[in-house]
PDB file of C-alpha atoms in Angstrom:
ATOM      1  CA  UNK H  85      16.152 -46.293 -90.512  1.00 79.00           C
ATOM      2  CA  UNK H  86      13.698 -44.949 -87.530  1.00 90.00           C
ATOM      3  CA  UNK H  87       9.743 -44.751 -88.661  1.00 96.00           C
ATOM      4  CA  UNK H  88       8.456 -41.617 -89.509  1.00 98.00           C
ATOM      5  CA  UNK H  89       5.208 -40.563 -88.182  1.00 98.00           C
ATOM      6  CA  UNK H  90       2.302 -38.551 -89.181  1.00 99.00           C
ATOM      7  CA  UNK H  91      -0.483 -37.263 -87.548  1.00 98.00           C
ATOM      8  CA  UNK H  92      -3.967 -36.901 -89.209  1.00 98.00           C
ATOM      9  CA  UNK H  93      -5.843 -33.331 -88.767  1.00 98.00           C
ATOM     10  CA  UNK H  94      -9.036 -35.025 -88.583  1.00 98.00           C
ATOM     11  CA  UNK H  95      -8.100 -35.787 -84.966  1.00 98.00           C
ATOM     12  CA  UNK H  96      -6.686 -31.878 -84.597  1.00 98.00           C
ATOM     13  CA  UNK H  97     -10.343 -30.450 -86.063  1.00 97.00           C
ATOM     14  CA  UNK H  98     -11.091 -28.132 -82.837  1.00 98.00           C
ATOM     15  CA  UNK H  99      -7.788 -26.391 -83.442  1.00 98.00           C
ATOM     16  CA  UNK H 100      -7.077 -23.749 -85.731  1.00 98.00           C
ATOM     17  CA  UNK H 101      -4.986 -25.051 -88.950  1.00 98.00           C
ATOM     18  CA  UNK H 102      -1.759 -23.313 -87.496  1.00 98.00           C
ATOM     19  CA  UNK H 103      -2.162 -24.240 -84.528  1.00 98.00           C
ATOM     20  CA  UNK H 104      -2.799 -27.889 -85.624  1.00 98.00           C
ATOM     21  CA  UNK H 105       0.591 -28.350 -87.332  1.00 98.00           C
ATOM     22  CA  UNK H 106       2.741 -26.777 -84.785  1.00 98.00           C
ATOM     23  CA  UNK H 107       1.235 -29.178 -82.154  1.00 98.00           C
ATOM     24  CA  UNK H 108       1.923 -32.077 -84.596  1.00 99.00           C
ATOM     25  CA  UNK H 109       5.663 -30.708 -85.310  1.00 98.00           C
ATOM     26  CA  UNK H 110       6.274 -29.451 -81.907  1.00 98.00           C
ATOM     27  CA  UNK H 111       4.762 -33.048 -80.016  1.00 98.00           C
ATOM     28  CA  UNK H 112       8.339 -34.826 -82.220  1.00 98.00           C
ATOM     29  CA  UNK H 113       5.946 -35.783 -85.728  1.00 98.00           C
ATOM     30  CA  UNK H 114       7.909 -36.032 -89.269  1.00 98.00           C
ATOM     31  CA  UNK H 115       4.515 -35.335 -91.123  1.00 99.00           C
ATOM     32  CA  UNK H 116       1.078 -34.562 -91.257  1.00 99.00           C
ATOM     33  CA  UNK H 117      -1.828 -36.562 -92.635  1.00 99.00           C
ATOM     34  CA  UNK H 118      -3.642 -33.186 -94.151  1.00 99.00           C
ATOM     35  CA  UNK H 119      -7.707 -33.976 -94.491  1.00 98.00           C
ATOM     36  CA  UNK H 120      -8.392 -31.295 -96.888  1.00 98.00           C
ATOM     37  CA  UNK H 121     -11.702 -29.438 -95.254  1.00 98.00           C
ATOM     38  CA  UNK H 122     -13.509 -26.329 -95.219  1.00 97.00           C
ATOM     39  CA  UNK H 123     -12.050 -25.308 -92.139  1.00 96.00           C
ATOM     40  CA  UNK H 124      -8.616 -27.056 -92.495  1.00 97.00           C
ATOM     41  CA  UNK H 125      -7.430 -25.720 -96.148  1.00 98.00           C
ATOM     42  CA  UNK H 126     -10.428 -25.645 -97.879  1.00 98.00           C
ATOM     43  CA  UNK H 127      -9.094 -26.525-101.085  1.00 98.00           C
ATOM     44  CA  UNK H 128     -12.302 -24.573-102.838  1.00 98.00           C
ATOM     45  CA  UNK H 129     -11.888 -21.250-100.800  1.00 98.00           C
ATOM     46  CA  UNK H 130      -9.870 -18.325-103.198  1.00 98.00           C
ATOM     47  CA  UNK H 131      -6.601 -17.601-104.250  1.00 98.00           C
ATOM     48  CA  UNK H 132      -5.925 -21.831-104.060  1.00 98.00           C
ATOM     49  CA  UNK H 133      -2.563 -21.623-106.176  1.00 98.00           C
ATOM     50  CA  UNK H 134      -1.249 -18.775-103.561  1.00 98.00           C
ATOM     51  CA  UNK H 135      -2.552 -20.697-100.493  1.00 98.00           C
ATOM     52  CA  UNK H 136      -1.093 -23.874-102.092  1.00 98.00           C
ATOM     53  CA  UNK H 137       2.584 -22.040-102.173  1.00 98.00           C
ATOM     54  CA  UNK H 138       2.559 -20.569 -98.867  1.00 98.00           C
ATOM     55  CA  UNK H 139       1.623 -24.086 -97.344  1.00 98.00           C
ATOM     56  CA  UNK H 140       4.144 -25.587 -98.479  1.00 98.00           C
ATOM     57  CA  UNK H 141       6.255 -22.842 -97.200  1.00 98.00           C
ATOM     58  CA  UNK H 142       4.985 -23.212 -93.920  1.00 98.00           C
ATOM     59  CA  UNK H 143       4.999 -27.098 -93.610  1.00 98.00           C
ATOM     60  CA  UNK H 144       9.102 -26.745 -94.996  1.00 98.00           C
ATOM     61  CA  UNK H 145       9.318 -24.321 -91.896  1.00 98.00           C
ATOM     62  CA  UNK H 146       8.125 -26.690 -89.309  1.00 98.00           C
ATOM     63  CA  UNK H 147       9.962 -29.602 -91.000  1.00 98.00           C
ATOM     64  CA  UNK H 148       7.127 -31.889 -91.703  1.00 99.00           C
ATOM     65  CA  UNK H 149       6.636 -34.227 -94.539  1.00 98.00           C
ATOM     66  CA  UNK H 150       3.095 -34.831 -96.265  1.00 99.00           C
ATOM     67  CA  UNK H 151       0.173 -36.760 -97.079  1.00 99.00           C
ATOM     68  CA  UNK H 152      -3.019 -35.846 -98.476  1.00 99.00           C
ATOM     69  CA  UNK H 153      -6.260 -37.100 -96.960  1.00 98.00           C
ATOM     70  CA  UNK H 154      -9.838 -36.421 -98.554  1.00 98.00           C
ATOM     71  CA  UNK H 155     -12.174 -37.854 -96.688  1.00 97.00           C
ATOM     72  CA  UNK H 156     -13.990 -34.502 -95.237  1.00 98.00           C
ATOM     73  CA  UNK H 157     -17.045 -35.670 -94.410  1.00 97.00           C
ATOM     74  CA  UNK H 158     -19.786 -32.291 -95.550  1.00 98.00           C
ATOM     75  CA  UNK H 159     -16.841 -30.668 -98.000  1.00 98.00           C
ATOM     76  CA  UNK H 160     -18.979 -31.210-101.145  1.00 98.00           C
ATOM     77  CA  UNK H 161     -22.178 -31.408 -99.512  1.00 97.00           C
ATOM     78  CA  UNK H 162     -23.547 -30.105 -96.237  1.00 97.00           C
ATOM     79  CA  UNK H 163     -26.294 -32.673 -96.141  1.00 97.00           C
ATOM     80  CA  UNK H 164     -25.336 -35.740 -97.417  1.00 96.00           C
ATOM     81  CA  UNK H 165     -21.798 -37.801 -95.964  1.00 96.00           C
ATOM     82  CA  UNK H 166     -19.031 -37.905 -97.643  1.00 97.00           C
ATOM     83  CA  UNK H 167     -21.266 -36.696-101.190  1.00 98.00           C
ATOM     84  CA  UNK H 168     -20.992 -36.852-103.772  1.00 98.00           C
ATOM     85  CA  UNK H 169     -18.302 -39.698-104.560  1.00 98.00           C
ATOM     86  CA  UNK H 170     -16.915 -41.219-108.029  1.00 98.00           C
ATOM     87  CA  UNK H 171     -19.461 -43.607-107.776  1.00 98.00           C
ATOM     88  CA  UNK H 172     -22.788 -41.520-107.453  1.00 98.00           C
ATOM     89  CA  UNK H 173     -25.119 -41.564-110.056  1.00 97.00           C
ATOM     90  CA  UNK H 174     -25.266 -38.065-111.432  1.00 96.00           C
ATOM     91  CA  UNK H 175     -22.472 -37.341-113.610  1.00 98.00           C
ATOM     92  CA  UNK H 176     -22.209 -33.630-112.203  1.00 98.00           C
ATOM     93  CA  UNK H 177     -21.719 -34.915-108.868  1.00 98.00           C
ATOM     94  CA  UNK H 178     -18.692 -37.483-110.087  1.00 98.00           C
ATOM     95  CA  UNK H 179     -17.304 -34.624-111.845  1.00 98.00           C
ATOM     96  CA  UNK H 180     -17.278 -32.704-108.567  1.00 98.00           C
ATOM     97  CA  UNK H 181     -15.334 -35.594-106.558  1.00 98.00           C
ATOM     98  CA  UNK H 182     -13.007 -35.710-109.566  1.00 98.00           C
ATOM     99  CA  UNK H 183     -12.344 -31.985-109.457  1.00 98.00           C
ATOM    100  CA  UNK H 184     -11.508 -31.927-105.325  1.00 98.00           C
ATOM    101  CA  UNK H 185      -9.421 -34.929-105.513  1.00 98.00           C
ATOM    102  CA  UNK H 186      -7.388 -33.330-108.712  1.00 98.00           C
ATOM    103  CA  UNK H 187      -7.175 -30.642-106.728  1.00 98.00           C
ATOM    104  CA  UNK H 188      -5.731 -33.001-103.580  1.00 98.00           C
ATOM    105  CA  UNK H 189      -3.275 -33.993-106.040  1.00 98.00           C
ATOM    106  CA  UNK H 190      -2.230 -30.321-107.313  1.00 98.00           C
ATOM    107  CA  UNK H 191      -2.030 -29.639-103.033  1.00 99.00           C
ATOM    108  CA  UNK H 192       0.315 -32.563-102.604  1.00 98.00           C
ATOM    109  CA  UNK H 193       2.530 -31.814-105.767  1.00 98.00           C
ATOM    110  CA  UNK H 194       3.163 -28.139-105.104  1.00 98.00           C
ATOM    111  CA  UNK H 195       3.811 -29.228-100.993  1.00 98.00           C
ATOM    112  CA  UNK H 196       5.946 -31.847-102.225  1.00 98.00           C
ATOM    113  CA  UNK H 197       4.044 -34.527-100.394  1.00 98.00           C
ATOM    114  CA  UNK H 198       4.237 -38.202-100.139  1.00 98.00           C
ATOM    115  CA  UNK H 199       0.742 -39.322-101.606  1.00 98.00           C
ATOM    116  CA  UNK H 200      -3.096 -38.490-101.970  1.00 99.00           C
ATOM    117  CA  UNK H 201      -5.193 -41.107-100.429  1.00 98.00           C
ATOM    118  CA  UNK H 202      -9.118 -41.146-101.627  1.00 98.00           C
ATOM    119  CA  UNK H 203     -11.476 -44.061-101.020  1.00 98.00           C
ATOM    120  CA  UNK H 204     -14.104 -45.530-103.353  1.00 98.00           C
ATOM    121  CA  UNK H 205     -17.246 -44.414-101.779  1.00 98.00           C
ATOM    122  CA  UNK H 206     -20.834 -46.252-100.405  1.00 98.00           C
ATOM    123  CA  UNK H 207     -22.982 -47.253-103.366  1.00 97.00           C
ATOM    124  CA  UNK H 208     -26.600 -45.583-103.181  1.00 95.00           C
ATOM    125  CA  UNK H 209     -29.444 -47.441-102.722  1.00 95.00           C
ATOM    126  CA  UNK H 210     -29.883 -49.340-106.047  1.00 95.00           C
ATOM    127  CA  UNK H 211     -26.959 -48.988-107.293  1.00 96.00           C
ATOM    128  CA  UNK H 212     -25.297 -52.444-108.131  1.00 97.00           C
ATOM    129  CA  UNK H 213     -21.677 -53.200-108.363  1.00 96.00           C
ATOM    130  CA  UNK H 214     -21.797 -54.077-111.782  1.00 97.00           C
ATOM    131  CA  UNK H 215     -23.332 -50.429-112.928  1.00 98.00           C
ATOM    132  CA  UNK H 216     -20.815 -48.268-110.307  1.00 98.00           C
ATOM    133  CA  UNK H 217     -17.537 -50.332-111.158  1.00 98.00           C
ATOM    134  CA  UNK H 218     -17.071 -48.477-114.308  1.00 98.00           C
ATOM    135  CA  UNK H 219     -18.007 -45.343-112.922  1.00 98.00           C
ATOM    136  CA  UNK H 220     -14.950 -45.612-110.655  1.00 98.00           C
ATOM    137  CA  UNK H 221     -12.530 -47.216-113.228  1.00 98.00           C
ATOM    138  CA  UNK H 222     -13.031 -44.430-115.534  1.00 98.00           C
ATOM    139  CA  UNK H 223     -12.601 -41.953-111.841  1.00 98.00           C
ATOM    140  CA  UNK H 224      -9.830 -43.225-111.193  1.00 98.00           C
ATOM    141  CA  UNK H 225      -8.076 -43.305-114.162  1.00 98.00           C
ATOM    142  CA  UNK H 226      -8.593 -39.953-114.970  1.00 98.00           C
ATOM    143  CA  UNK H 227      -7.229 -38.884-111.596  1.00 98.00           C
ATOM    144  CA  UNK H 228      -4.425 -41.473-112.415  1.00 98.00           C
ATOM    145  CA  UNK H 229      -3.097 -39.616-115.571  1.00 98.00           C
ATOM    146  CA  UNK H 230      -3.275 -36.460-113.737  1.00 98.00           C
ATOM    147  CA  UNK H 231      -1.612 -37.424-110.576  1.00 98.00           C
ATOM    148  CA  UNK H 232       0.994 -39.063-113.009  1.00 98.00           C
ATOM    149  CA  UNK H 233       1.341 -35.514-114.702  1.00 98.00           C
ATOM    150  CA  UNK H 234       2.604 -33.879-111.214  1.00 98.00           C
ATOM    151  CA  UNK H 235       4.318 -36.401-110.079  1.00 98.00           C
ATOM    152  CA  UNK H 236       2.471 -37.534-107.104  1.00 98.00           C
ATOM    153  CA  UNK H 237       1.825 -40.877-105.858  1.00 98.00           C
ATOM    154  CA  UNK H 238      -2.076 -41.933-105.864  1.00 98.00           C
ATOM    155  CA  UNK H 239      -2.954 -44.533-103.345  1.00 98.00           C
ATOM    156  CA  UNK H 240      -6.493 -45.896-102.930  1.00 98.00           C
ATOM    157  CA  UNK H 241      -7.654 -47.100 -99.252  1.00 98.00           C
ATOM    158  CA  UNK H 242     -10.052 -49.698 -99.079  1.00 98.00           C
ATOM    159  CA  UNK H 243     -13.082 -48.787 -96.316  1.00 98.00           C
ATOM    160  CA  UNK H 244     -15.402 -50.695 -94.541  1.00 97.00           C
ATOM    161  CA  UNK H 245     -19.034 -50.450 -95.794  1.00 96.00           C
ATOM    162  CA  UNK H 246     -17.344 -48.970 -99.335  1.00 98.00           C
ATOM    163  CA  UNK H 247     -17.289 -50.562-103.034  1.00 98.00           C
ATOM    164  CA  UNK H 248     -13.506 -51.208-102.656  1.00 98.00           C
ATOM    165  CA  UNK H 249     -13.852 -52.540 -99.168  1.00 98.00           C
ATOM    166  CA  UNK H 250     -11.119 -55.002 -98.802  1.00 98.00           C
ATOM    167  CA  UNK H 251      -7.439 -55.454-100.526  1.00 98.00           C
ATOM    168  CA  UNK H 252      -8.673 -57.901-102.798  1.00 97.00           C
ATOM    169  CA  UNK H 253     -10.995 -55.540-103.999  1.00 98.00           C
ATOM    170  CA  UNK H 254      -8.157 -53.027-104.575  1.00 98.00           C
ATOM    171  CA  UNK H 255      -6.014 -55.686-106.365  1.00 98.00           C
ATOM    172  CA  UNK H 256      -8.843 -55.993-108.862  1.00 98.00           C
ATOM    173  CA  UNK H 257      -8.980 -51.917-109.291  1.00 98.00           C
ATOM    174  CA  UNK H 258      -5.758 -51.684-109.936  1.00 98.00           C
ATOM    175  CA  UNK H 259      -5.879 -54.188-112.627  1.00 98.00           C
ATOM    176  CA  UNK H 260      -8.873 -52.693-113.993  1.00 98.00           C
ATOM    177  CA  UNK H 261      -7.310 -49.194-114.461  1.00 98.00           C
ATOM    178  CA  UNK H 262      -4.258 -50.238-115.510  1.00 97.00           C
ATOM    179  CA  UNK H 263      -6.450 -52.473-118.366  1.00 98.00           C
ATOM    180  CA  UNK H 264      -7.313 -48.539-119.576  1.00 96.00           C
ATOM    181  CA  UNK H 265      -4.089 -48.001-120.137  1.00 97.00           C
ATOM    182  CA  UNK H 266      -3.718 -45.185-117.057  1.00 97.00           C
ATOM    183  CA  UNK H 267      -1.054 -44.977-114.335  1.00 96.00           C
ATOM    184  CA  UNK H 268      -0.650 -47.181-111.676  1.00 95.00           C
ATOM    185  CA  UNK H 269      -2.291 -46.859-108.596  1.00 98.00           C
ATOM    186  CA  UNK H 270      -1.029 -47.648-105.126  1.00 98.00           C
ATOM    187  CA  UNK H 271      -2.672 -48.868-101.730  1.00 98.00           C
ATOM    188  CA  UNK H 272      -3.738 -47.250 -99.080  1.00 98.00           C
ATOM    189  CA  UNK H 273      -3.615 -49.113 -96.034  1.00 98.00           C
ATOM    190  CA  UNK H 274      -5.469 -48.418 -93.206  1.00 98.00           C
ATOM    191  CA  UNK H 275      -4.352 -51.656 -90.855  1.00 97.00           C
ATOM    192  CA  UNK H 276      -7.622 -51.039 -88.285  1.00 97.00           C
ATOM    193  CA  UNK H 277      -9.686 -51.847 -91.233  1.00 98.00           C
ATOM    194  CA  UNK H 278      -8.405 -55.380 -91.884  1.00 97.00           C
ATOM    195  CA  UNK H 279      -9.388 -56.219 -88.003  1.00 96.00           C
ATOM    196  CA  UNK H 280     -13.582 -54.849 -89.226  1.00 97.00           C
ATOM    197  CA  UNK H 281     -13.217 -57.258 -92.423  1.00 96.00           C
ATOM    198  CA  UNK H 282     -10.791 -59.822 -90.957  1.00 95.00           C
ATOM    199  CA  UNK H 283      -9.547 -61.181 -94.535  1.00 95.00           C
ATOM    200  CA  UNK H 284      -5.713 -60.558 -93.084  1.00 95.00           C
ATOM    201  CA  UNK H 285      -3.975 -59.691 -90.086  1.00 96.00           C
ATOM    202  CA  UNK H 286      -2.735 -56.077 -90.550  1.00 97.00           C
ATOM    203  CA  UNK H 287       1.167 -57.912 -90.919  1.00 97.00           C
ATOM    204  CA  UNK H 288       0.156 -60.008 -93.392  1.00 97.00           C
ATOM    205  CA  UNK H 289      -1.316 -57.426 -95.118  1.00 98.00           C
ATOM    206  CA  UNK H 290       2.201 -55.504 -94.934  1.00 98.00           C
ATOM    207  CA  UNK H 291       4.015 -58.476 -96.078  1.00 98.00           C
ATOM    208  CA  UNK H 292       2.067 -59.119 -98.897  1.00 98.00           C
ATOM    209  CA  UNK H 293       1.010 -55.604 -99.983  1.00 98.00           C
ATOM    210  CA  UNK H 294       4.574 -54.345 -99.515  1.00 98.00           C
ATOM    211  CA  UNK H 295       5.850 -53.267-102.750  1.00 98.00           C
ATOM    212  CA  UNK H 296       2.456 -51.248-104.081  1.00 98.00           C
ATOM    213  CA  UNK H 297       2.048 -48.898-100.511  1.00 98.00           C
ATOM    214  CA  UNK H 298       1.652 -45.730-100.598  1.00 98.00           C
ATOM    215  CA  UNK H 299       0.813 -44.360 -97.537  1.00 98.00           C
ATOM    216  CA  UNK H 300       0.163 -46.433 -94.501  1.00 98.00           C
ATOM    217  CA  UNK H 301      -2.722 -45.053 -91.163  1.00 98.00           C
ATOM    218  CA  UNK H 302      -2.705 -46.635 -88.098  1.00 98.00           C
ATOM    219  CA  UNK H 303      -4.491 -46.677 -84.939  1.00 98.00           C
ATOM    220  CA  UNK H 304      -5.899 -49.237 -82.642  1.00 98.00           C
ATOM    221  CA  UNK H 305      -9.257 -51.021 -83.530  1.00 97.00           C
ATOM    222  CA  UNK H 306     -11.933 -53.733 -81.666  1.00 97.00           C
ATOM    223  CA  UNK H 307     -12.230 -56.564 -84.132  1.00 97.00           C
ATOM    224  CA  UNK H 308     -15.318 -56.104 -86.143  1.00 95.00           C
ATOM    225  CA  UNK H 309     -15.936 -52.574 -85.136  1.00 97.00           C
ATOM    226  CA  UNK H 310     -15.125 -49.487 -87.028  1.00 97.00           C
ATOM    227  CA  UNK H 311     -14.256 -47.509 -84.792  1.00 97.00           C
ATOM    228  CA  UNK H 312     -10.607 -45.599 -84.680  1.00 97.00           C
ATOM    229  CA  UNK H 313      -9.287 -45.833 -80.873  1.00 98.00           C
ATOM    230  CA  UNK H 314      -6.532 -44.501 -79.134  1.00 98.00           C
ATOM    231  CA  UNK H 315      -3.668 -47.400 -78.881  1.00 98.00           C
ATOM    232  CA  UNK H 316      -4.017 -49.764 -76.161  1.00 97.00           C
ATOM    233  CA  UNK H 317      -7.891 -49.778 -76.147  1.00 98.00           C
ATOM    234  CA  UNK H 318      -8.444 -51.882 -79.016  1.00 98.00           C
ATOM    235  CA  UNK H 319      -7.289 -55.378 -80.446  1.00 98.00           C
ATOM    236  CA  UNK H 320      -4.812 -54.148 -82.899  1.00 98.00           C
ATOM    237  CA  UNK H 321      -1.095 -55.739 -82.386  1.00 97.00           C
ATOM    238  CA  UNK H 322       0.255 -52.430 -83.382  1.00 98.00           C
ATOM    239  CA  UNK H 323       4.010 -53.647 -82.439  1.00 97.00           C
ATOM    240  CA  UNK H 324       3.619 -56.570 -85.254  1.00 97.00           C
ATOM    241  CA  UNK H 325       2.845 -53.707 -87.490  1.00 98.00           C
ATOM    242  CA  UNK H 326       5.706 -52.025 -87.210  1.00 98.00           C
ATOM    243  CA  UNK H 327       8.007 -54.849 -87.050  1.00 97.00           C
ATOM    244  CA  UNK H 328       6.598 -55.951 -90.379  1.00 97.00           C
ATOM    245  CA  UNK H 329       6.573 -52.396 -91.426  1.00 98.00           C
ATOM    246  CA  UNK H 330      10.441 -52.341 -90.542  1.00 97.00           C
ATOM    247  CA  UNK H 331      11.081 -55.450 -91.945  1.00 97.00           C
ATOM    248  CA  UNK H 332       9.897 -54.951 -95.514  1.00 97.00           C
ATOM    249  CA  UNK H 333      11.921 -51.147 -95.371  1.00 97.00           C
ATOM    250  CA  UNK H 334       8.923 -49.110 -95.449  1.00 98.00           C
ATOM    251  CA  UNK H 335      10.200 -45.920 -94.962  1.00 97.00           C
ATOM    252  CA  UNK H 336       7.568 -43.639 -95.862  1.00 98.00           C
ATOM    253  CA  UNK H 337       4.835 -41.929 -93.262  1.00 98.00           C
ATOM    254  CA  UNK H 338       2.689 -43.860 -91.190  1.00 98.00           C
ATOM    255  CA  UNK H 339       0.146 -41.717 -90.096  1.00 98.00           C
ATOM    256  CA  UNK H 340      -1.780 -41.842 -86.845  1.00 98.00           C
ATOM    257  CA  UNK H 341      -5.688 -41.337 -87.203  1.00 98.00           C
ATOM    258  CA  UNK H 342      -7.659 -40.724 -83.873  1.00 98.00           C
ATOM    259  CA  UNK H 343     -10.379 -38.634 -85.374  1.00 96.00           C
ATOM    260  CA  UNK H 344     -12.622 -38.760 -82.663  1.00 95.00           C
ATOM    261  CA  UNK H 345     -10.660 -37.499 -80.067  1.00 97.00           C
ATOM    262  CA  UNK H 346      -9.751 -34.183 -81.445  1.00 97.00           C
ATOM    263  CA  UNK H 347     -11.476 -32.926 -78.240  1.00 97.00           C
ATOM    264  CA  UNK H 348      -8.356 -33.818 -76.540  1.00 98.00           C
ATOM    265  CA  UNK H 349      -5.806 -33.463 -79.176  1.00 98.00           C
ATOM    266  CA  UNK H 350      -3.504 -31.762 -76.833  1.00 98.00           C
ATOM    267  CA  UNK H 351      -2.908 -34.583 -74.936  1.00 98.00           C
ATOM    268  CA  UNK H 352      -3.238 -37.231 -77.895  1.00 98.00           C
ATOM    269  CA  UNK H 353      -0.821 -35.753 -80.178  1.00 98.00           C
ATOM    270  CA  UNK H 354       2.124 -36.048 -77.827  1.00 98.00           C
ATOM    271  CA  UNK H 355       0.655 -39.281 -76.295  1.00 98.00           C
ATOM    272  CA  UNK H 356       0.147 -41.603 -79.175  1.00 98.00           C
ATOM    273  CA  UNK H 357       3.613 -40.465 -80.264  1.00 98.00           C
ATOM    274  CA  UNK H 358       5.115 -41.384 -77.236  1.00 98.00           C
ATOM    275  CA  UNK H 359       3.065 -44.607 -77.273  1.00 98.00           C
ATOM    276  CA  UNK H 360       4.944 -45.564 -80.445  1.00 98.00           C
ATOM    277  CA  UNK H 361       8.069 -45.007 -79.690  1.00 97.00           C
ATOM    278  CA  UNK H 362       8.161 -46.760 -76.522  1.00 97.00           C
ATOM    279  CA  UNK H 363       7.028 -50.207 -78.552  1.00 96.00           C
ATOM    280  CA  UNK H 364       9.316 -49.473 -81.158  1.00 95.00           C
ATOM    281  CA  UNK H 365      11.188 -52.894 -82.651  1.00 93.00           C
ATOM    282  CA  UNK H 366      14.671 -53.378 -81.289  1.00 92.00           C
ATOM    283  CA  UNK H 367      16.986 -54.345 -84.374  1.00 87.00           C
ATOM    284  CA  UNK H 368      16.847 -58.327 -83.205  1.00 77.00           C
ATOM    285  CA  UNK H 369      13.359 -58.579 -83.496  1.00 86.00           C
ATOM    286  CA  UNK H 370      13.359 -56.983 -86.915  1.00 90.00           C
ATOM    287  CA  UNK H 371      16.332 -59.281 -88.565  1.00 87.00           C
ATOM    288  CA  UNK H 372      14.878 -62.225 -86.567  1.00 84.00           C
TER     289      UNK H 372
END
C-alpha cells in the first residue's frame, strides 16, 4: 500500500483556511494535519457544532483524510506561548486546555479524522515534576474517556523542552493513565524530535513504537536543533523513515510539518510532496 501524506496548516498560516486545503488537496495530499487556531477554525468562534458539520463536508469534497493538531501557539492566551497547558498551576487554566482539546476531539470525531495529537506542555518556573505529573495524568485521562466516547484515537507527542519530552517518557504516561483505569493512549511521533534528544534514531523509534502510533509528522531536522526544515537541509534520513514506516504496515497519515515556511507555502506544498515521492522505497528494499 502507497503512504499517505498530510500536510500541516501551521506551514499554510498566510493563506486563508480554504484556500489552505485546496492547495494541500490540489498539490496530490491524502490529508491534512489541521492546527486548530483562531484564524484556521477557531474551535471557540460561534455556531462550533454547524462549523464542525460543514468541515467535514468540505474536507469529504476535496478527498482528504484528517488529523487534529493543537499546538496554536496564542489560542488560549495572547501573551503567554502555548498557555495555559494541563500542567499549569491554576486549575482554571487546566480546565481551559482540557476544554479546547475535548473540543479537538469532538472536531476530529464529527470530520471523521484519524487522531488528535496534544503535547504535555513546559513546566513553569517552580514547578517540579513530581507536583505537575499528576496534574497531567488526571488531564489526560479525562480527555482519554472522552476521546474513547467518540471514537477517536488520542495520541500524545513527546516535545523537546516539554514534561513528556522523550518516548520513554510517554511509555511511562501511558502506564500511568491506564493505572486510572482510562483509555489507552497512543504516540505521537514527531521523528525530527528524536534527532534534538538523540535517545533513538527516528527508525528505531518506528520499529519499536510500531503497534501504539497514532499519527506520525515528519520533516527534516539538524541534530540537536529544534528547528523544522524543509527536506534535504537537515540530518534527518527521511528515506529510512519510510522504509521502516512501510515495513511495519503503517498505513495511516504521515504528516509533513514545515511551519516556518508558510511564507512560501505555494511552492512547499507541492515541493515537499514531490520530494517524497521521488525517495519513495522500491518493494526490494522494503521486504529486504
Amino acid at each position: 500500500m502507497a503512504p499517505r501524506f498530510a500536510y500541516n496548516t501551521n506551514g499554510v498560516s498566510n493563506h486563508r483556511f480554504e484556500d489552505a486545503l485546496r492547495l494541500i488537496a490540489d498539490s496530490g495530499y491524502d490529508g491534512v494535519a489541521l492546527t486548530l487556531d483562531h484564524h484556521h477554525f477557531d474551535p471557540f468562534a460561534p455556531d462550533f457544532e454547524r462549523r464542525t458539520e460543514q468541515l467535514a463536508a468540505l474536507l469529504e469534497r476535496l478527498g482528504l483524510g484528517l488529523v487534529v493538531e493543537t499546538g496554536a501557539r496564542f489560542l488560549l492566551d495572547p501573551r503567554r506561548k502555548h498557555e495555559p497547558t494541563l500542567i499549569t498551576p491554576d486549575a482554571q487554566g487546566r480546565e481551559r486546555r482540557l476544554e479546547f482539546l475535548k473540543r479537538a476531539v469532538d472536531v476530529c470525531s464529527t470530520c471523521r479524522g484519524e487522531a488528535v495529537s496534544f503535547w504535555a506542555g513546559v513546566p513553569r518556573p517552580g514547578v517540579t515534576e513530581q507536583v505537575a505529573w499528576p496534574w497531567l495524568v488526571e488531564g489526560v485521562a479525562r480527555l482519554a474517556d472522552h476521546a474513547a466516547s467518540r471514537g477517536v484515537v488520542l495520541a500524545v507527542e513527546p516535545e523537546p523542552g516539554m514534561l513528556v519530552e522523550t518516548v520513554d517518557a510517554w511509555r511511562q504516561l501511558q502506564v500511568s493513565v491506564a493505572a486510572q483505569g482510562a483509555a489507552p493512549v497512543r504516540l505521537a511521533l514527531d521523528v525530527g524530535h528524536l534527532l534534538v534528544t538523540q535517545e533513538r534514531t527516528p527508525a528505531e523509534a518506528v520499529r519499536e513504537f510500531a503497534s501504539v502510533l497514532g499519527t506520525v509528522a515528519l520533516e527534516d531536522m539538524k541534530r540537536g536543533l529544534h528547528e523544522h526544515l524543509p527536506f534535504g537541509e537537515g540530518d534527518v534520513d527521511v528515506p529510512s523513515v519510510l522504509r521502516e514506516l512501510a515495513r511495519v504496515g503503517y498505513d495511516r497519515l504521515i504528516c509533513v510539518e514545515l511551519s516556518r515556511d508558510a511564507h512560501r507555502a505555494h511552492e512547499m506544498v507541492p515541493g515537499a510532496l514531490a520530494w517524497l515521492r521521488a525517495r519513495l522505497p522500491t518493494g526490494a528494499e522494503v521486504a529486504a
